[in-house]
Amino acid sequence: MVAQEFTVDLDKPLVFQVGHLGEAYQEWVHQPIVSKEGPRFFKSDFWEFLTLNRWYSIPIIWLPVVCWYTSKAFKMGRSPPQIAVILVFGIFIWSLMEYTLHRFLFHIKTKSYWGNTAHYLLHGCHHKHPQDGLRLVFPPTATAILLVPLWKILNLISTPTVAPALFAGILLGYVMYDCTHYYLHNGQPRNEISKSLKKYHLNHHFRIQTKGFGITSSLWDSVFGTLPQTKSHEKERKQ
């Protein structure tokens, strides 16, 4: 007997369907549907609610946390210039985390039922529905869970007075990343830097999905050789 290919019904909740695609999942998930109206994920209204997030919830929730940990470093004896340097270093660390997570975790190849399901929830949904405005930022609940081990790791590898400011810097870098990501999909850039970033990121979605993993900058793509080639350069190679 020849097994029939599974077909995803876009009018039904998607999360527990995509696992059935098996090896065909990778091709399916990288064929974007451009619509501001996102799909239904779960039959349950509760679980569906947890997947929907307004972009402004990110700075509202996390910037006060950044300020609290920054003030904690100050109360522990760090001077404002020292804190500023540590914050910038934290943002720098986040930029590398952003690239690494996007390249090696968000774009991991899956084919099993639960592998496909987990990948769709983590990042596949964004590539399938890149303009879904309510699923462009990371859910605060999931972020809070991940921040716990991050805080513990920073306390292990740094001093008690450095850890709070470093944590605040990484978290600030994340807030900048998520807000930038939303803007690149839904904003209308007016200056050359933001126009270039938008073009760079949409190129990752609609042209070369195996390159261009940086969101807030192309720095680490340049360092690790995943900078996508321009169309003009590709034409020259084909000639």
Rosetta silent file (secondary structure, phi, psi, omega in degrees, C-alpha in Angstrom):
SEQUENCE: MVAQEFTVDLDKPLVFQVGHLGEAYQEWVHQPIVSKEGPRFFKSDFWEFLTLNRWYSIPIIWLPVVCWYTSKAFKMGRSPPQIAVILVFGIFIWSLMEYTLHRFLFHIKTKSYWGNTAHYLLHGCHHKHPQDGLRLVFPPTATAILLVPLWKILNLISTPTVAPALFAGILLGYVMYDCTHYYLHNGQPRNEISKSLKKYHLNHHFRIQTKGFGITSSLWDSVFGTLPQTKSHEKERKQ
SCORE:     score description
SCORE:     0.000 S_00000001
   1 L     0.000  142.744  177.239    0.000    0.000    0.000 S_00000001
   2 L  -101.813  121.914 -178.772    1.135    3.547   -0.749 S_00000001
   3 L   -68.031  135.731  178.035    0.504    5.989    2.081 S_00000001
   4 L   -76.640  143.990  177.744   -1.482    9.057    1.088 S_00000001
   5 L   -69.955  140.166  179.745    0.123   12.455    1.675 S_00000001
   6 L   -79.112  138.007  177.998   -1.355   14.376    4.569 S_00000001
   7 L  -115.145  126.010  179.348   -3.058   17.664    3.717 S_00000001
   8 L   -77.092  130.294  176.192   -3.282   20.445    6.306 S_00000001
   9 L   -93.163  106.059 -176.396   -6.756   21.969    6.649 S_00000001
  10 L   -68.865  -11.764  179.175   -6.133   25.693    7.193 S_00000001
  11 L   -89.027   -1.602  178.848   -9.708   26.154    8.421 S_00000001
  12 L  -117.555  160.588  177.138   -9.032   23.936   11.457 S_00000001
  13 L   -52.236  133.870 -169.132   -6.605   24.406   14.399 S_00000001
  14 L   -90.693  -31.551 -167.182   -3.134   23.802   12.997 S_00000001
  15 L   -52.904  -46.012 -176.686   -0.825   22.822   15.853 S_00000001
  16 L   -90.914    8.511  172.870   -1.802   19.167   16.088 S_00000001
  17 L   -94.222  -41.273 -168.342   -2.099   18.787   12.322 S_00000001
  18 H   -62.289  -26.190  179.356    1.395   19.785   11.178 S_00000001
  19 H   -61.344  -29.384 -178.205    3.094   16.829   12.859 S_00000001
  20 H   -71.776  -11.118 -178.868    1.383   14.487   10.397 S_00000001
  21 H   -71.089  -22.027  179.069    3.253   16.072    7.494 S_00000001
  22 H    61.020 -133.062 -178.113    6.404   14.137    8.361 S_00000001
  23 H   -66.919  -20.806  179.905    9.306   14.923    6.026 S_00000001
  24 H   -74.544  -10.515 -177.916    7.003   17.137    3.924 S_00000001
  25 H   -59.386  -43.309 -176.316    6.745   19.575    6.841 S_00000001
  26 H   -59.243  -42.327  178.785    9.959   21.435    5.957 S_00000001
  27 H   -69.704  -42.617 -178.282    8.744   22.279    2.465 S_00000001
  28 H   -62.551  -46.422 -173.297    5.239   23.151    3.659 S_00000001
  29 H   -70.697  -20.834  179.839    6.307   25.465    6.479 S_00000001
  30 L   -99.378   21.668  170.613    8.635   27.449    4.202 S_00000001
  31 L  -112.883   88.968 -169.889    5.882   28.297    1.732 S_00000001
  32 L   -65.901  146.408  171.708    4.559   31.486    3.370 S_00000001
  33 L  -108.133  113.769 -174.642    0.950   32.609    3.413 S_00000001
  34 L   -90.609   99.881  179.665    0.935   36.408    3.404 S_00000001
  35 L  -155.908  135.620  179.060   -2.060   37.524    5.441 S_00000001
  36 L   -72.373  -16.830  177.593   -2.397   39.747    8.502 S_00000001
  37 L   -89.264  115.336 -177.129   -5.083   37.384    9.774 S_00000001
  38 L   -80.616  167.200  179.957   -3.362   34.498   11.534 S_00000001
  39 L   -81.575  169.190  171.353   -4.587   30.897   11.726 S_00000001
  40 L   -82.129  133.042  179.590   -6.243   29.154   14.630 S_00000001
  41 L   -93.194  -51.567 -174.149   -3.678   27.201   16.674 S_00000001
  42 L  -124.356  152.995  174.010   -5.740   25.353   19.288 S_00000001
  43 L   -70.661  -35.782  179.802   -9.344   24.282   19.714 S_00000001
  44 L   -71.271  128.775  178.274   -9.145   25.413   23.350 S_00000001
  45 H   -65.264  -32.914 -179.324   -9.779   29.147   23.801 S_00000001
  46 H   -64.987  -52.284 -179.155   -7.425   29.196   26.808 S_00000001
  47 H   -67.066  -33.818  177.244   -4.406   27.792   24.961 S_00000001
  48 H   -63.750  -41.382  179.852   -5.238   29.896   21.921 S_00000001
  49 H   -59.444  -38.761 -177.775   -5.241   33.030   24.089 S_00000001
  50 H   -68.516  -16.144 -179.922   -1.725   32.256   25.347 S_00000001
  51 L   -91.630   -6.651 -175.365   -0.384   32.311   21.772 S_00000001
  52 L  -104.623  124.582 -175.850   -1.695   35.815   21.033 S_00000001
  53 L  -141.694  128.562  172.788    0.432   38.789   22.105 S_00000001
  54 L   -74.894  143.014 -175.238    0.338   42.502   21.340 S_00000001
  55 L   -60.721  -35.059 -174.625    3.807   43.874   20.553 S_00000001
  56 L   -73.472  -10.953  176.053    3.582   46.594   23.198 S_00000001
  57 H   -65.793  -26.974 -177.303    3.192   44.009   25.953 S_00000001
  58 H   -66.230  -56.655  177.422    6.929   43.298   25.613 S_00000001
  59 H   -65.637  -33.987 -179.304    8.264   46.749   26.653 S_00000001
  60 H   -63.338  -41.011 -177.385    5.435   47.225   29.180 S_00000001
  61 H   -80.659  -44.014 -166.962    6.278   43.982   30.974 S_00000001
  62 H   -96.472  -23.755  178.016   10.061   43.773   30.614 S_00000001
  63 H   -64.950  -37.767  173.921   11.404   47.336   30.716 S_00000001
  64 H   -61.703  -33.428  177.280   10.448   47.707   34.411 S_00000001
  65 H   -67.519  -40.910  176.035   12.376   44.473   35.065 S_00000001
  66 H   -58.288  -46.540 -178.844   15.374   45.939   33.225 S_00000001
  67 H   -64.028  -39.639 -178.097   15.167   49.062   35.393 S_00000001
  68 H   -65.130  -45.362 -179.841   14.853   47.043   38.610 S_00000001
  69 H   -70.419  -31.095  175.637   17.947   44.922   37.915 S_00000001
  70 H   -65.921  -44.426  179.124   19.862   48.008   36.804 S_00000001
  71 H   -66.474  -31.475  177.869   19.002   49.778   40.054 S_00000001
  72 H   -63.525  -42.040  177.906   19.984   46.638   41.955 S_00000001
  73 H   -63.524  -37.874  179.049   23.484   46.811   40.440 S_00000001
  74 H   -65.773  -44.130 -179.629   23.685   50.495   41.439 S_00000001
  75 H   -65.644  -23.913 -179.510   22.623   49.768   45.032 S_00000001
  76 L   -87.473    2.876  172.753   25.289   47.062   45.186 S_00000001
  77 L   112.021   -1.803  177.929   28.010   49.606   44.475 S_00000001
  78 L   -77.711  136.877  179.694   28.392   49.772   40.708 S_00000001
  79 L   -79.477  158.192  177.816   28.821   53.298   39.311 S_00000001
  80 H   -54.079  -43.663  177.372   26.618   54.576   36.450 S_00000001
  81 H   -61.809  -40.486  178.050   29.511   54.412   33.905 S_00000001
  82 H   -62.971  -43.807  179.891   30.270   50.820   34.955 S_00000001
  83 H   -63.321  -40.625  179.707   26.609   49.871   34.694 S_00000001
  84 H   -60.479  -43.413  179.132   26.385   51.479   31.238 S_00000001
  85 H   -63.359  -43.986 -179.458   29.340   49.411   29.996 S_00000001
  86 H   -65.614  -39.504  177.638   27.868   46.193   31.415 S_00000001
  87 H   -60.473  -45.887  179.159   24.466   46.973   29.867 S_00000001
  88 H   -62.449  -40.048  177.738   26.058   47.472   26.436 S_00000001
  89 H   -64.261  -37.893  176.994   27.976   44.225   26.866 S_00000001
  90 H   -63.498  -41.511  177.233   24.707   42.478   27.764 S_00000001
  91 H   -62.957  -39.737  177.786   23.076   43.811   24.594 S_00000001
  92 H   -62.196  -43.712  177.578   26.093   42.548   22.644 S_00000001
  93 H   -61.182  -42.863  178.890   25.700   39.097   24.222 S_00000001
  94 H   -59.431  -40.365 -178.283   22.006   39.106   23.309 S_00000001
  95 H   -59.039  -36.242  176.657   22.850   39.857   19.668 S_00000001
  96 H   -72.752  -38.947  176.389   24.914   36.663   19.549 S_00000001
  97 H   -62.213  -42.058  178.852   22.158   34.727   21.342 S_00000001
  98 H   -56.741  -48.931 -179.794   19.646   36.103   18.835 S_00000001
  99 H   -65.159  -47.308 -175.756   21.705   34.837   15.910 S_00000001
 100 H   -63.859  -46.278  179.339   22.547   31.474   17.496 S_00000001
 101 H   -62.886  -43.812 -178.110   18.991   30.664   18.547 S_00000001
 102 H   -64.786  -43.770 -176.146   17.578   31.686   15.180 S_00000001
 103 H   -74.801  -48.002 -169.114   20.088   29.723   13.156 S_00000001
 104 H   -97.522  -23.173  178.420   20.536   26.533   15.160 S_00000001
 105 H  -104.768  -51.345 -176.769   17.261   26.139   17.100 S_00000001
 106 L   -67.611  -24.680 -179.861   14.565   27.983   15.163 S_00000001
 107 L  -112.193   28.066  174.916   15.756   26.476   11.873 S_00000001
 108 L   -68.091  145.220 -179.156   16.392   22.958   13.088 S_00000001
 109 L   -86.493  128.740  179.219   15.234   20.255   10.662 S_00000001
 110 L  -129.480  156.933  175.902   12.404   18.070   11.960 S_00000001
 111 L  -148.638  -13.935  177.675   10.302   15.250   10.534 S_00000001
 112 L   -77.869  164.390 -178.521    8.773   13.407   13.499 S_00000001
 113 H   -58.323  -53.108 -175.995    5.252   14.201   14.674 S_00000001
 114 H   -75.024  -28.739  175.662    6.290   15.910   17.928 S_00000001
 115 H   -63.848  -46.623  178.111    9.384   17.459   16.352 S_00000001
 116 H   -64.189  -40.686 -179.150    7.271   19.154   13.694 S_00000001
 117 H   -63.391  -46.546 -179.956    4.674   20.200   16.256 S_00000001
 118 H   -64.772  -42.165 -179.605    7.273   21.740   18.576 S_00000001
 119 H   -64.914  -39.757  178.849    9.055   23.491   15.712 S_00000001
 120 H   -61.059  -43.367  179.371    5.795   24.938   14.393 S_00000001
 121 H   -66.150  -37.555 -175.115    4.998   26.400   17.803 S_00000001
 122 H   -75.258  -46.965 -173.805    8.528   27.735   18.261 S_00000001
 123 H  -151.542  -25.265 -177.037    9.194   29.317   14.872 S_00000001
 124 H   -58.974  -37.532  179.814    7.570   27.462   11.995 S_00000001
 125 H   -59.430  -34.571 -179.078    4.289   29.320   12.455 S_00000001
 126 H   -69.728  -36.074  178.062    6.141   32.590   11.870 S_00000001
 127 H   -75.495  -31.394  178.487    7.576   31.408    8.561 S_00000001
 128 H   -74.572  -38.766 -179.189    4.227   30.012    7.445 S_00000001
 129 L  -127.858   71.211 -172.113    2.306   33.164    8.442 S_00000001
 130 L   -65.680  -16.736 -179.382    4.984   35.911    8.567 S_00000001
 131 L  -103.653   10.894  177.422    2.495   38.780    8.799 S_00000001
 132 L   -67.946   99.464 -172.015    0.481   37.397   11.710 S_00000001
 133 L   -66.689  -17.904 -178.590    0.706   40.504   13.900 S_00000001
 134 L   -95.353    2.034  178.707   -0.389   38.743   17.099 S_00000001
 135 L  -132.780   32.876 -179.311    2.360   36.118   16.938 S_00000001
 136 L   -96.010  -16.090  178.585    5.397   38.211   16.073 S_00000001
 137 L  -115.812  155.630 -175.756    6.706   38.594   19.620 S_00000001
 138 L   -74.464  134.437 -179.082    7.667   35.890   22.088 S_00000001
 139 L   -57.151  128.786 -178.720    4.961   35.083   24.692 S_00000001
 140 H   -55.717  -34.130  179.372    5.831   36.737   28.041 S_00000001
 141 H   -62.134  -45.481  179.210    4.986   33.546   29.946 S_00000001
 142 H   -65.963  -39.447  178.437    7.569   31.563   27.981 S_00000001
 143 H   -61.052  -43.902 -179.225   10.105   34.392   28.356 S_00000001
 144 H   -60.238  -40.476  179.550    9.645   34.426   32.136 S_00000001
 145 H   -63.946  -42.383 -178.063   10.315   30.684   32.312 S_00000001
 146 H   -72.691  -25.239 -179.546   13.517   31.020   30.254 S_00000001
 147 H   -70.014  -24.663 -179.266   14.779   33.969   32.301 S_00000001
 148 H   -63.046  -54.098  177.686   15.041   31.817   35.430 S_00000001
 149 H   -65.643  -31.172  177.253   17.906   29.593   34.161 S_00000001
 150 H   -60.938  -45.302  179.388   19.521   32.619   32.498 S_00000001
 151 H   -61.977  -41.007  179.747   19.673   34.430   35.851 S_00000001
 152 H   -65.852  -40.540  179.282   21.128   31.354   37.539 S_00000001
 153 H   -64.691  -44.168  179.983   23.800   30.947   34.830 S_00000001
 154 H   -62.858  -34.277  177.089   24.825   34.603   35.065 S_00000001
 155 H   -69.881  -25.657  178.722   25.210   34.264   38.815 S_00000001
 156 H   -79.056  -34.504 -172.314   27.516   31.299   38.271 S_00000001
 157 H  -102.202   -5.746 -179.882   29.783   32.951   35.698 S_00000001
 158 L  -134.337  175.306 -178.134   29.924   36.543   36.974 S_00000001
 159 L   -80.906  160.738 -179.186   30.232   38.437   40.249 S_00000001
 160 L   -58.610  -28.562 -178.241   27.201   39.351   42.413 S_00000001
 161 L   -88.567  -19.249  179.639   27.473   43.026   41.433 S_00000001
 162 L   -87.991  -37.138 -174.179   27.892   42.350   37.691 S_00000001
 163 H   -53.442  -45.483 -178.987   25.142   39.751   37.282 S_00000001
 164 H   -62.191  -43.630 -178.951   22.152   42.128   37.751 S_00000001
 165 H   -69.771  -36.492  178.801   23.406   44.675   35.202 S_00000001
 166 H   -67.256  -40.985  176.064   24.404   41.934   32.751 S_00000001
 167 H   -60.777  -44.733  179.255   20.975   40.327   33.118 S_00000001
 168 H   -62.420  -39.567  179.654   19.356   43.729   32.538 S_00000001
 169 H   -65.869  -43.276  178.386   21.480   44.275   29.408 S_00000001
 170 H   -64.490  -42.563  179.542   20.586   40.906   27.891 S_00000001
 171 H   -65.864  -39.214  176.861   16.913   41.470   28.666 S_00000001
 172 H   -63.572  -40.889  176.552   17.066   44.967   27.177 S_00000001
 173 H   -59.861  -39.563  177.505   18.654   43.487   24.058 S_00000001
 174 H   -63.832  -44.234  179.431   15.767   41.029   23.847 S_00000001
 175 H   -60.403  -44.084  177.943   13.169   43.824   24.157 S_00000001
 176 H   -61.481  -40.350  179.399   14.925   45.767   21.383 S_00000001
 177 H   -63.275  -50.815 -175.179   14.987   42.626   19.250 S_00000001
 178 H   -65.797  -39.908  178.479   11.298   41.760   19.645 S_00000001
 179 H   -67.883  -39.526  177.205   10.123   45.332   19.030 S_00000001
 180 H   -63.158  -43.493 -179.291   12.423   45.632   16.017 S_00000001
 181 H   -59.717  -44.834  178.155   11.153   42.324   14.648 S_00000001
 182 H   -61.099  -44.451 -177.909    7.549   43.476   14.890 S_00000001
 183 H   -63.326  -39.227 -178.435    8.386   46.779   13.221 S_00000001
 184 H   -64.228  -27.310  178.973   10.214   45.106   10.337 S_00000001
 185 H   -89.461  -33.380 -171.865    7.081   43.129    9.512 S_00000001
 186 H  -119.957  -10.684 -179.462    4.419   45.757   10.144 S_00000001
 187 L   -87.299  170.335  177.044    6.112   49.168   10.134 S_00000001
 188 L  -119.581   88.269 -176.486    6.810   51.531    7.265 S_00000001
 189 L   -57.833  142.608 -179.713   10.506   52.495    7.559 S_00000001
 190 L  -118.969  -11.558  176.745   11.409   56.057    6.542 S_00000001
 191 L  -113.277  165.429 -172.375   15.186   56.103    6.984 S_00000001
 192 H   -65.675  -35.379 -178.524   17.829   54.100    5.164 S_00000001
 193 H   -64.814  -49.698 -178.733   18.882   52.003    8.176 S_00000001
 194 H   -69.066  -34.157  176.432   15.385   50.727    8.954 S_00000001
 195 H   -64.028  -41.381  179.634   14.604   50.259    5.250 S_00000001
 196 H   -65.730  -41.468  179.056   17.755   48.194    4.867 S_00000001
 197 H   -64.574  -41.194  179.625   16.917   46.065    7.941 S_00000001
 198 H   -63.679  -46.351  178.984   13.385   45.439    6.694 S_00000001
 199 H   -61.094  -41.444 -178.758   14.635   44.400    3.257 S_00000001
 200 H   -62.995  -43.743 -177.720   17.277   42.195    4.870 S_00000001
 201 H   -74.087  -42.545  179.080   14.788   40.379    7.083 S_00000001
 202 H   -65.829  -26.538  174.103   12.057   39.958    4.480 S_00000001
 203 H   -62.158  -37.432  177.805   14.746   38.552    2.204 S_00000001
 204 H   -65.383  -36.300 -178.114   15.199   35.808    4.835 S_00000001
 205 H   -77.669  -41.539 -167.368   11.475   35.034    4.729 S_00000001
 206 H  -112.078   -3.835 -177.515   10.731   35.179    1.041 S_00000001
 207 L  -130.013  -60.551 -178.704   13.991   34.540   -0.802 S_00000001
 208 L  -127.963   92.389 -173.982   16.820   32.793    1.066 S_00000001
 209 L   -81.300   -4.395  178.347   15.552   31.225    4.284 S_00000001
 210 L   -98.564    7.021  177.345   18.854   29.461    4.978 S_00000001
 211 L  -141.889  170.897  178.003   20.774   32.723    5.402 S_00000001
 212 L    71.747   54.921 -175.922   20.278   36.138    7.028 S_00000001
 213 L   -85.271  -14.043  177.167   19.576   34.994   10.599 S_00000001
 214 L   -73.090  142.118  178.332   20.275   38.359   12.224 S_00000001
 215 L  -105.814  -53.078 -176.982   17.230   40.504   13.014 S_00000001
 216 L   -82.763  -17.149  175.399   18.593   43.656   14.631 S_00000001
 217 L  -164.065  168.207  178.084   21.793   43.593   12.546 S_00000001
 218 L  -101.206   13.298 -175.107   23.732   41.533   10.016 S_00000001
 219 H   -53.323  -55.906 -174.049   26.882   41.497   12.202 S_00000001
 220 H   -74.179  -24.481  172.018   26.939   37.796   13.065 S_00000001
 221 H   -63.653  -39.213  177.927   25.855   36.773    9.566 S_00000001
 222 H   -66.573  -41.564 -177.489   28.984   38.532    8.345 S_00000001
 223 H   -67.113  -42.644 -172.381   31.152   36.858   11.003 S_00000001
 224 H  -102.052   10.834  172.497   29.839   33.317   10.436 S_00000001
 225 L    74.886   27.556  177.589   29.385   33.382    6.665 S_00000001
 226 L  -113.133   23.933  177.161   25.589   33.362    6.463 S_00000001
 227 L   -74.730  121.254 -178.569   25.262   36.746    4.794 S_00000001
 228 L   -69.193  145.319  178.287   22.888   36.302    1.832 S_00000001
 229 L   -76.732  150.346  177.514   24.155   37.302   -1.585 S_00000001
 230 L   -73.989  160.993  179.140   22.495   40.159   -3.424 S_00000001
 231 H   -62.076  -37.372 -179.276   20.388   39.465   -6.497 S_00000001
 232 H   -64.987  -38.203  179.058   22.927   41.223   -8.707 S_00000001
 233 H   -67.762  -38.160  178.277   25.712   38.996   -7.380 S_00000001
 234 H   -64.521  -38.878  179.255   23.606   35.883   -8.020 S_00000001
 235 H   -64.339  -39.231  179.237   22.985   37.009  -11.613 S_00000001
 236 H   -63.518  -37.422 -179.321   26.722   37.491  -12.127 S_00000001
 237 H   -68.525  -35.356 -177.932   27.403   33.945  -10.887 S_00000001
 238 H   -74.598  -22.848 -177.596   24.821   32.466  -13.254 S_00000001
 239 L   -76.356    0.000    0.000   26.294   34.269  -16.257 S_00000001
